[in-house]
mmCIF file of C-alpha atoms and ligand atoms in Angstrom:
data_model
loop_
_atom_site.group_PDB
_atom_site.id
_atom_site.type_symbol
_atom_site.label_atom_id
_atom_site.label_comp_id
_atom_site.label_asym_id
_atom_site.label_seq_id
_atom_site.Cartn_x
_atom_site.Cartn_y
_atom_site.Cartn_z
ATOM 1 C CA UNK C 26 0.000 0.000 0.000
ATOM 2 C CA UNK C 27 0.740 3.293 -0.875
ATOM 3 C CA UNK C 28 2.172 5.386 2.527
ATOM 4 C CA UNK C 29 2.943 9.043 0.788
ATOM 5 C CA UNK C 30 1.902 10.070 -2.595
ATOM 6 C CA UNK C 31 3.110 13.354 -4.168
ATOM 7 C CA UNK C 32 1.930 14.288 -7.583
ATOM 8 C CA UNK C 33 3.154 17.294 -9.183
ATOM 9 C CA UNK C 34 4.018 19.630 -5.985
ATOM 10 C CA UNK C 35 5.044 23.297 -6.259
ATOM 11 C CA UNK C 36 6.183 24.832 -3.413
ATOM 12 C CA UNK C 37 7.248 28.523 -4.076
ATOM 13 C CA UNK C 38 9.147 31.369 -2.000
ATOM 14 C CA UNK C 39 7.792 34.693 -2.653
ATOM 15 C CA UNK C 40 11.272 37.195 -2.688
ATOM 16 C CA UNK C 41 11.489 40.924 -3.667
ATOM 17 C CA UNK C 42 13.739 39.376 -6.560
ATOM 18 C CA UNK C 43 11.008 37.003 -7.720
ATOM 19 C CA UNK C 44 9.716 33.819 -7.400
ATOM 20 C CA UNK C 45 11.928 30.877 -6.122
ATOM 21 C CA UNK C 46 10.128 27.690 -7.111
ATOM 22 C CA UNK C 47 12.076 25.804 -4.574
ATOM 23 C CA UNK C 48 10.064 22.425 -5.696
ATOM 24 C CA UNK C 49 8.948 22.604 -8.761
ATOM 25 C CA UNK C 50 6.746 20.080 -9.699
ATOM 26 C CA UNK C 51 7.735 16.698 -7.543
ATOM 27 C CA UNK C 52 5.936 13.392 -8.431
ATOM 28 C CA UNK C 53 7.313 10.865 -6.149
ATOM 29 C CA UNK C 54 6.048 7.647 -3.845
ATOM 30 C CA UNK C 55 6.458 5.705 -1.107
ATOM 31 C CA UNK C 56 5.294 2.575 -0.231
ATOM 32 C CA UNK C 57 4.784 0.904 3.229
ATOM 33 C CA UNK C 58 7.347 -0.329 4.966
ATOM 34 C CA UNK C 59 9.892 0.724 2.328
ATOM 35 C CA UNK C 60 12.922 3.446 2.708
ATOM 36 C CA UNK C 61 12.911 6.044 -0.294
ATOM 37 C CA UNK C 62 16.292 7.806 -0.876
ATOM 38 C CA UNK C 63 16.088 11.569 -2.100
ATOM 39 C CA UNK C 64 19.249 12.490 -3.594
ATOM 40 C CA UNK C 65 20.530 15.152 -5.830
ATOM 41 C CA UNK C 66 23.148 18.391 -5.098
ATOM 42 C CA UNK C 67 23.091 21.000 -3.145
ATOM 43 C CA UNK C 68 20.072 23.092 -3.848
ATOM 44 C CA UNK C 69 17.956 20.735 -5.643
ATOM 45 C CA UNK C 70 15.298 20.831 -3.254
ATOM 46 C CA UNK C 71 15.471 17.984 -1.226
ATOM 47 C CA UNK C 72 15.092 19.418 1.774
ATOM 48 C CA UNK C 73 11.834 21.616 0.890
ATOM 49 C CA UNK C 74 10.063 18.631 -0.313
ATOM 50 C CA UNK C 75 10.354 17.330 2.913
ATOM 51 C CA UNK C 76 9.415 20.583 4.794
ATOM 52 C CA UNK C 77 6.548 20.387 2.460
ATOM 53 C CA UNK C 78 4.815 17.664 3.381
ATOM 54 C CA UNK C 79 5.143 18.688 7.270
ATOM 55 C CA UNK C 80 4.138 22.037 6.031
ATOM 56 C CA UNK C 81 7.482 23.357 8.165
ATOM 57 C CA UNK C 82 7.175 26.546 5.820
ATOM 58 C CA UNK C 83 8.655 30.145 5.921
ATOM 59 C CA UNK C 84 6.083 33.377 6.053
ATOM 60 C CA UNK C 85 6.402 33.739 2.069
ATOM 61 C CA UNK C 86 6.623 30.204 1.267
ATOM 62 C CA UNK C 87 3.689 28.241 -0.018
ATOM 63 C CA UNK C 88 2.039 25.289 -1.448
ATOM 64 C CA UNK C 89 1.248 26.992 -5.214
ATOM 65 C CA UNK C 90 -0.043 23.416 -6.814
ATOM 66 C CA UNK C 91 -0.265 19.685 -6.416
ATOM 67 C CA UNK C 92 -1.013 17.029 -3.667
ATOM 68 C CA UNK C 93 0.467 15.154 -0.952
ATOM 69 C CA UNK C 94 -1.415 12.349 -0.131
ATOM 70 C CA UNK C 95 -0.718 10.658 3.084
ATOM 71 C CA UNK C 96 -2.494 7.541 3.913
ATOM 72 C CA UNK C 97 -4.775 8.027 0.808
ATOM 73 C CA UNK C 98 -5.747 11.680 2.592
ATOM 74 C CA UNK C 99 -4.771 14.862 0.654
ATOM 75 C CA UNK C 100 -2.824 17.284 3.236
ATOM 76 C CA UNK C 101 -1.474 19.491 1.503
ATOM 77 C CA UNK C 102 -4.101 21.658 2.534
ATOM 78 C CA UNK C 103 -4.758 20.741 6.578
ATOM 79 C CA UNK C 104 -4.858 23.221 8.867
ATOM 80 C CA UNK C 105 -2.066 24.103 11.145
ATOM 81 C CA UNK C 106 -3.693 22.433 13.901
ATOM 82 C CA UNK C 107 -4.145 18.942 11.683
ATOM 83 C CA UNK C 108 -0.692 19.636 11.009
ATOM 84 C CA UNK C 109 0.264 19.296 14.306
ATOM 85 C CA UNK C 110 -1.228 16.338 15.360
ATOM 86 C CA UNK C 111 0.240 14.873 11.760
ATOM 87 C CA UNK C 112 3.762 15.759 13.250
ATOM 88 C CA UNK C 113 3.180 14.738 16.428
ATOM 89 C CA UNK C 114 1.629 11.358 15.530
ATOM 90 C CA UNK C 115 2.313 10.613 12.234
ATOM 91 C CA UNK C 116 5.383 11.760 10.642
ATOM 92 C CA UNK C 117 8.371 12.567 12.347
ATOM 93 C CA UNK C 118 11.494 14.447 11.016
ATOM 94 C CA UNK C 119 15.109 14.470 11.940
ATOM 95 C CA UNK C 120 17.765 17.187 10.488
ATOM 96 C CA UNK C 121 21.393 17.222 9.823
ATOM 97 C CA UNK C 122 22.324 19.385 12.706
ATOM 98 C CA UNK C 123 20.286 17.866 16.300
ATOM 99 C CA UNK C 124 21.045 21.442 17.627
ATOM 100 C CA UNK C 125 18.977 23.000 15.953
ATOM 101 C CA UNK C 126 16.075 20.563 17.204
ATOM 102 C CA UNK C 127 17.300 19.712 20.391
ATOM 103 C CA UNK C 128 16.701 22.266 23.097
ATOM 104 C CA UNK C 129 19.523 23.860 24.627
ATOM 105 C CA UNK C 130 18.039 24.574 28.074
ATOM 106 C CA UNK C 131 16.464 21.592 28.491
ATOM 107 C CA UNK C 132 17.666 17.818 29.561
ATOM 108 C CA UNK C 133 17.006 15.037 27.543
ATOM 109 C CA UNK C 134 14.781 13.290 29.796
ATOM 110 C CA UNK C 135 12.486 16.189 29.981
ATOM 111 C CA UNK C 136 12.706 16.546 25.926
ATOM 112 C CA UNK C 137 11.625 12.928 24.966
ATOM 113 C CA UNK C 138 9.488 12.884 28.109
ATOM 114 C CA UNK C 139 7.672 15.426 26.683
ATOM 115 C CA UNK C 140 6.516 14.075 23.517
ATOM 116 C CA UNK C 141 5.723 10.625 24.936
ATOM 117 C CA UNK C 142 3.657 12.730 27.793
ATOM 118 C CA UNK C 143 1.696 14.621 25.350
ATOM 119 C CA UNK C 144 0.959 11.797 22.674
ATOM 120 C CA UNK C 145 0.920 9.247 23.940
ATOM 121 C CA UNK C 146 -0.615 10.616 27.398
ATOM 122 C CA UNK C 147 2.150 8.841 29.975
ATOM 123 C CA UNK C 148 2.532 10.189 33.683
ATOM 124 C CA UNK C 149 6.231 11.686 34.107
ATOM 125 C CA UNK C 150 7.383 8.823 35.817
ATOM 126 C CA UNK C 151 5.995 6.717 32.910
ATOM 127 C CA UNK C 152 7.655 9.018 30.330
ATOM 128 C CA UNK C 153 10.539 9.324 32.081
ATOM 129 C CA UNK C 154 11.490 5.442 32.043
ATOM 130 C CA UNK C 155 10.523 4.911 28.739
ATOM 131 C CA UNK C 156 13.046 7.865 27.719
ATOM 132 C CA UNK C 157 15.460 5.671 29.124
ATOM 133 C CA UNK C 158 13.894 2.304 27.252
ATOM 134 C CA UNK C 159 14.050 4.684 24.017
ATOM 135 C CA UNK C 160 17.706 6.030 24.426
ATOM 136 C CA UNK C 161 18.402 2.059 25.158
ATOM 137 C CA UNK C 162 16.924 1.440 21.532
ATOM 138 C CA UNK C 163 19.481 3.521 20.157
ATOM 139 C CA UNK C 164 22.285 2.078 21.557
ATOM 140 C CA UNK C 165 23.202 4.832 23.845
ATOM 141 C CA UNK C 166 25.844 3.798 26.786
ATOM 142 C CA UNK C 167 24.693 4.801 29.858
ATOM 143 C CA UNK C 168 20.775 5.771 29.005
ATOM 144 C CA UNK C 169 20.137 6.413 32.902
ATOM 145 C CA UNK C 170 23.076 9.235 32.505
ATOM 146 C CA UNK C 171 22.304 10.278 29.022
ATOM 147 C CA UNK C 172 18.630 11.234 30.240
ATOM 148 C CA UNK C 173 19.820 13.755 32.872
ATOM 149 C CA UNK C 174 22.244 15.055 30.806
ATOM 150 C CA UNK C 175 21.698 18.473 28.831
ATOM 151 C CA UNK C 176 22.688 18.220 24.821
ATOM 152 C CA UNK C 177 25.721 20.081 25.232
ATOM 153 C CA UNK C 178 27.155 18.141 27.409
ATOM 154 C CA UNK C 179 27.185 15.282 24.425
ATOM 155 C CA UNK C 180 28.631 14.173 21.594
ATOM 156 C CA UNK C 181 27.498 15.220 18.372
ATOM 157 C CA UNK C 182 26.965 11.464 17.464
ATOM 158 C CA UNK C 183 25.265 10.820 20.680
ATOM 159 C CA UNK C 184 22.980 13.958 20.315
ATOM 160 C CA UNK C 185 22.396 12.481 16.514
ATOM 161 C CA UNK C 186 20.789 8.985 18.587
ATOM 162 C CA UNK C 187 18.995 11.215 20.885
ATOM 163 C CA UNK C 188 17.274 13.268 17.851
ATOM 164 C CA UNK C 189 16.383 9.498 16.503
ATOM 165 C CA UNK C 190 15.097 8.425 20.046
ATOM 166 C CA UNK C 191 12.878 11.775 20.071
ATOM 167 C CA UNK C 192 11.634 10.994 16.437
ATOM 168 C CA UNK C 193 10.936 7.361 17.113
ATOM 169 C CA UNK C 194 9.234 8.175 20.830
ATOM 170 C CA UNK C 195 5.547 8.959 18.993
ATOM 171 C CA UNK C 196 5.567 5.524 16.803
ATOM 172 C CA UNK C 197 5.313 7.456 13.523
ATOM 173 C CA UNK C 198 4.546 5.907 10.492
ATOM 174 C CA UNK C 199 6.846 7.599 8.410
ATOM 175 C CA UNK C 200 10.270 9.058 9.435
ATOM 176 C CA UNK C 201 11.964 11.543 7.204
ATOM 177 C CA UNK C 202 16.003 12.100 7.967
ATOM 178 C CA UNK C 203 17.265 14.860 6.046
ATOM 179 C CA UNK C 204 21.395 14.390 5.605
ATOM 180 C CA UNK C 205 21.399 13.333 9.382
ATOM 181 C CA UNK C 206 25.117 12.028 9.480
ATOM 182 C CA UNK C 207 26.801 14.820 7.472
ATOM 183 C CA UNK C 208 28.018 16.633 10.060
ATOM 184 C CA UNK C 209 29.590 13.139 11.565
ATOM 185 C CA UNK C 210 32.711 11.911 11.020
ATOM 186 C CA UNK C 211 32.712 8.806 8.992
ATOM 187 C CA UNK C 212 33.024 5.959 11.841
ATOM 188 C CA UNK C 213 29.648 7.438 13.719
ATOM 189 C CA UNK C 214 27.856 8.304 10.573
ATOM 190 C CA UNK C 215 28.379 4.313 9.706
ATOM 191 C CA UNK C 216 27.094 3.082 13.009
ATOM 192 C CA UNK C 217 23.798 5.833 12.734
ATOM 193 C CA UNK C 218 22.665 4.297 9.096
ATOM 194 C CA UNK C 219 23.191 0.862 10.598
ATOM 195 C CA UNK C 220 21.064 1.486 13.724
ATOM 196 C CA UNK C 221 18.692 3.491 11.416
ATOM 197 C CA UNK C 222 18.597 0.008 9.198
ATOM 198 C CA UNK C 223 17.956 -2.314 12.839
ATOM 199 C CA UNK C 224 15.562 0.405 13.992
ATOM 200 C CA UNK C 225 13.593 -0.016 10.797
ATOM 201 C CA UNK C 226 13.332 -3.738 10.477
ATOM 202 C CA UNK C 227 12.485 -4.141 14.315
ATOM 203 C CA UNK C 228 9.484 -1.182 13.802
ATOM 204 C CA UNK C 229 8.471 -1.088 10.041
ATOM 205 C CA UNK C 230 8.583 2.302 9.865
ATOM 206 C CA UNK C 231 8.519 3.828 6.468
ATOM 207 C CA UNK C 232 11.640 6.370 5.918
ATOM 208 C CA UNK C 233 12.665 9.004 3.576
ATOM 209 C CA UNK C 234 16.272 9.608 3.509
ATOM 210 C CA UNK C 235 17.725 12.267 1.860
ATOM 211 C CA UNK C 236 21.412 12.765 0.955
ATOM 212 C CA UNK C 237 23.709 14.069 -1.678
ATOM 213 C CA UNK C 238 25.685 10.885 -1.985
ATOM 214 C CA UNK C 239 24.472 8.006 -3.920
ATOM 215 C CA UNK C 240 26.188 5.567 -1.741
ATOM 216 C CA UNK C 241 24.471 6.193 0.782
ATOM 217 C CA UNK C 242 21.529 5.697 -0.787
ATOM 218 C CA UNK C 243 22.932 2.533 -2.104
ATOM 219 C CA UNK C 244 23.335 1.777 1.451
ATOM 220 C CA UNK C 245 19.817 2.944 2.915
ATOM 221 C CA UNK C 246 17.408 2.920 0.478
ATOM 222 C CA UNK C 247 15.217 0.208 -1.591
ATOM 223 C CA UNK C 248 14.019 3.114 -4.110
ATOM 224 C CA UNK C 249 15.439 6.194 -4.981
ATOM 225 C CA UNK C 250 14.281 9.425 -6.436
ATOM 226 C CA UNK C 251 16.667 11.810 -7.864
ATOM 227 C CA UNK C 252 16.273 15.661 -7.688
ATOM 228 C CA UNK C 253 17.449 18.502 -9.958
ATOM 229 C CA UNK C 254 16.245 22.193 -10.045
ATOM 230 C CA UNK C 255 13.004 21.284 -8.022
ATOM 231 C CA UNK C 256 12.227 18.620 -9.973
ATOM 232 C CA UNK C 257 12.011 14.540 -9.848
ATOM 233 C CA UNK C 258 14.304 13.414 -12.829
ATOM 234 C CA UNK C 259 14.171 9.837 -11.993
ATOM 235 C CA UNK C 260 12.742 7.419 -9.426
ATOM 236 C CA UNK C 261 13.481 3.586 -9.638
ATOM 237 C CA UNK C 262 14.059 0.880 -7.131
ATOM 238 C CA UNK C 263 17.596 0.789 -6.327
ATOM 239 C CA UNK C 264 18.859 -2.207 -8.086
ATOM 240 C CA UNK C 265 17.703 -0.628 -11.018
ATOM 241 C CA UNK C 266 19.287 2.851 -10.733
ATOM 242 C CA UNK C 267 22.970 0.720 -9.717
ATOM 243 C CA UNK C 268 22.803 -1.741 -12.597
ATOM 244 C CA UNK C 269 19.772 -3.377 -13.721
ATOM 245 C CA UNK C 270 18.069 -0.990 -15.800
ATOM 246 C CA UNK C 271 18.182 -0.651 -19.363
ATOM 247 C CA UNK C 272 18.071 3.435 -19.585
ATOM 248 C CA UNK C 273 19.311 6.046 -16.764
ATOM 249 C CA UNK C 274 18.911 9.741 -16.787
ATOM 250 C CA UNK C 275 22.019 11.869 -17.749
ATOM 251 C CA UNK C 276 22.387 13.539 -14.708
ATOM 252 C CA UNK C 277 22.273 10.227 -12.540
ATOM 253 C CA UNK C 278 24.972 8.950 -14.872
ATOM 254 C CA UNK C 279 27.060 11.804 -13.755
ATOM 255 C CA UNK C 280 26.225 11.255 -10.072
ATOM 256 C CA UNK C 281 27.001 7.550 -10.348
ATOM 257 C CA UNK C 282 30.773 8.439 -12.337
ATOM 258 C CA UNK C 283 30.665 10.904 -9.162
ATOM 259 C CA UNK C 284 30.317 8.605 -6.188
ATOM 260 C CA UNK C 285 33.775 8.010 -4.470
ATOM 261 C CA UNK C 286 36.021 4.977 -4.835
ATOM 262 C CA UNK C 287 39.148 3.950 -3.866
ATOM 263 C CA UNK C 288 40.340 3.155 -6.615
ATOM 264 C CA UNK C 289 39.131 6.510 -8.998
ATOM 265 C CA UNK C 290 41.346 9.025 -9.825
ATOM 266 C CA UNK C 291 39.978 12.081 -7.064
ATOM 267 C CA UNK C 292 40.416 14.885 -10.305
ATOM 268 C CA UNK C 293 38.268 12.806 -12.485
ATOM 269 C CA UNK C 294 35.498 12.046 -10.097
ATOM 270 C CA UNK C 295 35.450 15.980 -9.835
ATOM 271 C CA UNK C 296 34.750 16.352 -13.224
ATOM 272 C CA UNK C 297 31.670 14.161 -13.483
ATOM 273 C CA UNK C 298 29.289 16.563 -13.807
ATOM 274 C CA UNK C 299 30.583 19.768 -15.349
ATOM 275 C CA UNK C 300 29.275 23.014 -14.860
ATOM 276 C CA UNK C 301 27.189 23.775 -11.691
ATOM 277 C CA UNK C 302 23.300 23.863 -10.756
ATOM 278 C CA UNK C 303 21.603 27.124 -12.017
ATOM 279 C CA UNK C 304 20.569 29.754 -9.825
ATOM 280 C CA UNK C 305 17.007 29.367 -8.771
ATOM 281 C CA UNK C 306 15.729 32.847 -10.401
ATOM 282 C CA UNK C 307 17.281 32.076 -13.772
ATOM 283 C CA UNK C 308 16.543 28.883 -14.674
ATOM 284 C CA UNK C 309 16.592 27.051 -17.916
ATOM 285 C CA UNK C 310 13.731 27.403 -20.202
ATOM 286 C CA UNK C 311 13.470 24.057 -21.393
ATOM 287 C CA UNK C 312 15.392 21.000 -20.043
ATOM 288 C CA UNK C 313 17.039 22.297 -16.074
ATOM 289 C CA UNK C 314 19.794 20.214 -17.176
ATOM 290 C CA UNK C 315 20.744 21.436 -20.772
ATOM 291 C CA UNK C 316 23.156 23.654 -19.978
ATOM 292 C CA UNK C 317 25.369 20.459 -18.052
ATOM 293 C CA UNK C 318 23.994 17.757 -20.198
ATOM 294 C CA UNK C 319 26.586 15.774 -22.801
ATOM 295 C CA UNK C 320 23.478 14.805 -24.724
ATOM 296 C CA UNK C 321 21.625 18.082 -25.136
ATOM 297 C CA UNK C 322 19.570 19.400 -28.343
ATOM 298 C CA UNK C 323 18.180 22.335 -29.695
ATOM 299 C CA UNK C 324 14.872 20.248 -28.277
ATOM 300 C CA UNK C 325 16.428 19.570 -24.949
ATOM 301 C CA UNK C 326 17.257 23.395 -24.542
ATOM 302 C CA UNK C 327 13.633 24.873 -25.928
ATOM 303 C CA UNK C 328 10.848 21.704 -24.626
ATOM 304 C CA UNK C 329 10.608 20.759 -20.960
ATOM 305 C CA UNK C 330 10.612 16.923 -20.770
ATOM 306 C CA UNK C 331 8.331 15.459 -18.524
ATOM 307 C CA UNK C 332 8.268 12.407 -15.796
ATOM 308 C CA UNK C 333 7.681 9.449 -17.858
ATOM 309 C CA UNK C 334 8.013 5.717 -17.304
ATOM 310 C CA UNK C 335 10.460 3.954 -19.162
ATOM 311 C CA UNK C 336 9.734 0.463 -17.469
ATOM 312 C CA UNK C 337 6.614 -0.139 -15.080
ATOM 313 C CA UNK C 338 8.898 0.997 -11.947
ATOM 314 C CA UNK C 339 11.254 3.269 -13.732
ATOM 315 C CA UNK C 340 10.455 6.794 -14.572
ATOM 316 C CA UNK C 341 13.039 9.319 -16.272
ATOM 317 C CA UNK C 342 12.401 12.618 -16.752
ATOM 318 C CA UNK C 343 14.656 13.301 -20.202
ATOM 319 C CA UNK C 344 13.521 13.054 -24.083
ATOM 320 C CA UNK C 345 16.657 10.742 -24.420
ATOM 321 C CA UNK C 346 17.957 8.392 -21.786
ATOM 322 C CA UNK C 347 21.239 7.280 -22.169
ATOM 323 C CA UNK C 348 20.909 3.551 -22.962
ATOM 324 C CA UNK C 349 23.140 1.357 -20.649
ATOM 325 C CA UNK C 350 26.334 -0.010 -22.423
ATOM 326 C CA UNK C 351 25.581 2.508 -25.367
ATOM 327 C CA UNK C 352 28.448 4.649 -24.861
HETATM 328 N N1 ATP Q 401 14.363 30.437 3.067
HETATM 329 C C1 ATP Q 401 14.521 30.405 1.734
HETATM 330 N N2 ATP Q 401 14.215 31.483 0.984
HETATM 331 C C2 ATP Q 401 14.343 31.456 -0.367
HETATM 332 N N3 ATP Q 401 14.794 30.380 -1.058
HETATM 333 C C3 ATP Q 401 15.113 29.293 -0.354
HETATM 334 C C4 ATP Q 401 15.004 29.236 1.069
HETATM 335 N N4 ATP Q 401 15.398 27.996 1.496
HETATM 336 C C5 ATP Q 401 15.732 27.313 0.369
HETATM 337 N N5 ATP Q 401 15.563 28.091 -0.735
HETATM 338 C C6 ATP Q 401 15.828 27.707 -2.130
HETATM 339 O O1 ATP Q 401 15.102 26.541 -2.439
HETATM 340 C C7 ATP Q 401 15.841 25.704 -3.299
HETATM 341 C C8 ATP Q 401 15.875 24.306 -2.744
HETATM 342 O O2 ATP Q 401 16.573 24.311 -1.509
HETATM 343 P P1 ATP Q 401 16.720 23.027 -0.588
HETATM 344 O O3 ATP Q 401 17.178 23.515 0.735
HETATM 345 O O4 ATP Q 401 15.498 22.222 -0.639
HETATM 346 O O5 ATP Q 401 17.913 22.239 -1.325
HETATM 347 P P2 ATP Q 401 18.602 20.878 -0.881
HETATM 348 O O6 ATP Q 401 18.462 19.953 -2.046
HETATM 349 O O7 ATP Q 401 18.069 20.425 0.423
HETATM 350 O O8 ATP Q 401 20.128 21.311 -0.772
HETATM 351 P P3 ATP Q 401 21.252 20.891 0.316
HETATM 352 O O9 ATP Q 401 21.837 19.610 -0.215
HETATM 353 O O10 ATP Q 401 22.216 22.018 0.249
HETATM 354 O O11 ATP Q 401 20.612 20.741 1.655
HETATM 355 C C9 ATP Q 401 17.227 26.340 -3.450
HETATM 356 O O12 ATP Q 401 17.285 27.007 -4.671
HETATM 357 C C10 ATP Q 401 17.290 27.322 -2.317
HETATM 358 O O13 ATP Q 401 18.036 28.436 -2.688
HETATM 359 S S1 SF4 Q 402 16.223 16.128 -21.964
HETATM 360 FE FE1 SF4 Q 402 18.083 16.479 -23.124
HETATM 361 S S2 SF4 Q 402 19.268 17.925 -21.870
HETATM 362 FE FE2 SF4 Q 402 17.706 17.049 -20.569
HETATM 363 S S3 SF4 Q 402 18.723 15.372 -19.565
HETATM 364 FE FE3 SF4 Q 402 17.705 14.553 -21.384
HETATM 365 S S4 SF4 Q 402 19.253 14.600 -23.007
HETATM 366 FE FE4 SF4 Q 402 19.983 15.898 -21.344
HETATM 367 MG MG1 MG Q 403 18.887 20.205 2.321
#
């Protein structure tokens, strides 16, 4: 069954300079149960597709067109109180940086307490020792210690497993982690995707992860959707995008040549994907990816391709994907 459905979103950001159309028409699913990688570079709008479906907006952002359908209900027009309760019960998010979530005055006892005591209705002393149980499900040494202790008195790993513990504390259905081990160094952000993997077999929550690094993804995900300009280029199962499938979009080609390996020359890998993403107010009129794109035509630059499927689980958004073993 289908958990989130989002057909052709546009979420814009009303500026003195014009119009930012910070997602620009995403189609994308997710199905129960299943972990759907977002990927794509900086600016791309990963990370506003996800504050759109919490509705986590800025004062001149809004939803211009489209739907997000959660559970088979449209809410991308709820109320900020339905909101809430969505957030509180429903979908849960966790960011790169736990500081900014986590509060600074606060211990973490009386931050997970808090949820658990207003959704799920537990006394304090209730809450308080299944903050403990929770920052045992994360692996945390010493939970009893960890709860009293404020978040700058930890780790930025360990404040990384609180932020999960917090998430995880209301049962959501869907979880949505947006680059949450960049800011680790590469030893802890290992062990966080792995507990993230445990977490989700032993719960069955339903996660969208989004990264800039296809190996991660590789790593996390069992379907991917790749992002440029606003935009879904591509969405497959993973296999697919890594080696089964007979066509791949241009731009994932360049992000796969891109993804770091021991034994790739570091200057080459840099030069995967020449040229860099446009600015938001002056895009491209026809194909966002033209201007980088190898394959490019006078069609390419003037028509806008749209999402279509190329296989019954494969869609590419491109007038001509680069056929696998074709080069
Ligand atoms: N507060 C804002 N006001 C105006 N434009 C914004 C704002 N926040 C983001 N944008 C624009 O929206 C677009 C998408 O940004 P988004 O943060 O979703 O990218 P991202 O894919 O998450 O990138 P990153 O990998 O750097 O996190 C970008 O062009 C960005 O400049
Ligand atoms: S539509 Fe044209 S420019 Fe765009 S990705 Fe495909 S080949 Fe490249
Ligand atoms: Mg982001």
């Amino acid at each position: 069954m289908k958990l989130l459905e989002i057909n052709n979103l546009h979420t814009y950001f009303e500026t003195k300079r014009g119009l930012i159309k910070a997602v620009n028409g995403v189609t994308l699913s997710l199905e129960e149960g299943r972990t759907l990688g977002i990927v794509g570079e900086s600016g791309s709008g990963k990370s506003q597709t996800a504050m759109s479906i919490l509705k986590l907006f800025e004062k001149n952002q809004k939803i211009y067109e489209g739907e997000i359908k959660f559970m088979g209900k449209n809410i991308s027009d709820s109320t900020a109180k339905e909101m809430s309760h969505i957030r509180g019960n429903d979908i849960s998010m966790i960011f790169q940086e736990p500081m900014t979530s986590l509060n600074p005055i606060f211990t973490v006892n009386r931050q997970i307490s808090e949820v658990l005591r207003l959704h799920q209705g537990m006394s304090k002393k209730e809450a308080e020792e299944q903050s403990i149980k929770m920052l045992e499900s994360v692996k945390i040494a010493n939970p009893q210690r960890v709860n009293k202790s404020y978040p700058f008195e930890l780790s930025g790993g360990m404040r990384q497993r609180v932020m999960i513990a917090m998430a995880l504390a209301c049962k959501p259905k869907l979880l949505i982690a947006d680059e949450p081990t960049t800011a680790l160094d590469v030893t802890i952000q290992a062990q966080i995707l792995r507990l993230m993997n445990d977490l989700k077999a032993e719960t069955g929550t339903s996660i969208i992860f989004i990264t800039h690094d296809l190996g991660v993804i590789n790593q996390m995900a069992d379907d991917v959707a790749v992002m440029y300009c606003g935009q879904v280029v591509e969405t497959a199962p993973v296999d697919k995008i890594f080696q089964k499938s007979e066509y791949i979009h241009p731009y994932t080609e360049g992000l796969l040549t891109s993804i770091p390996r021991l034994d790739s020359d570091p200057k080459k890998r840099l030069d995967a994907i020449p040229g860099a993403v446009p600015h938001p107010l002056n895009l491209p009129k026809g194909c966002k990816f033209a201007p980088r794109c190898k394959y490019a035509t006078d069609k390419c630059r003037n028509e806008e391709p749209e999402l279509k499927a190329v296989s019954p689980d494969h869609n590419i958004r491109c007038f001509f994907p680069v056929k696998r073993g074709d080069k």
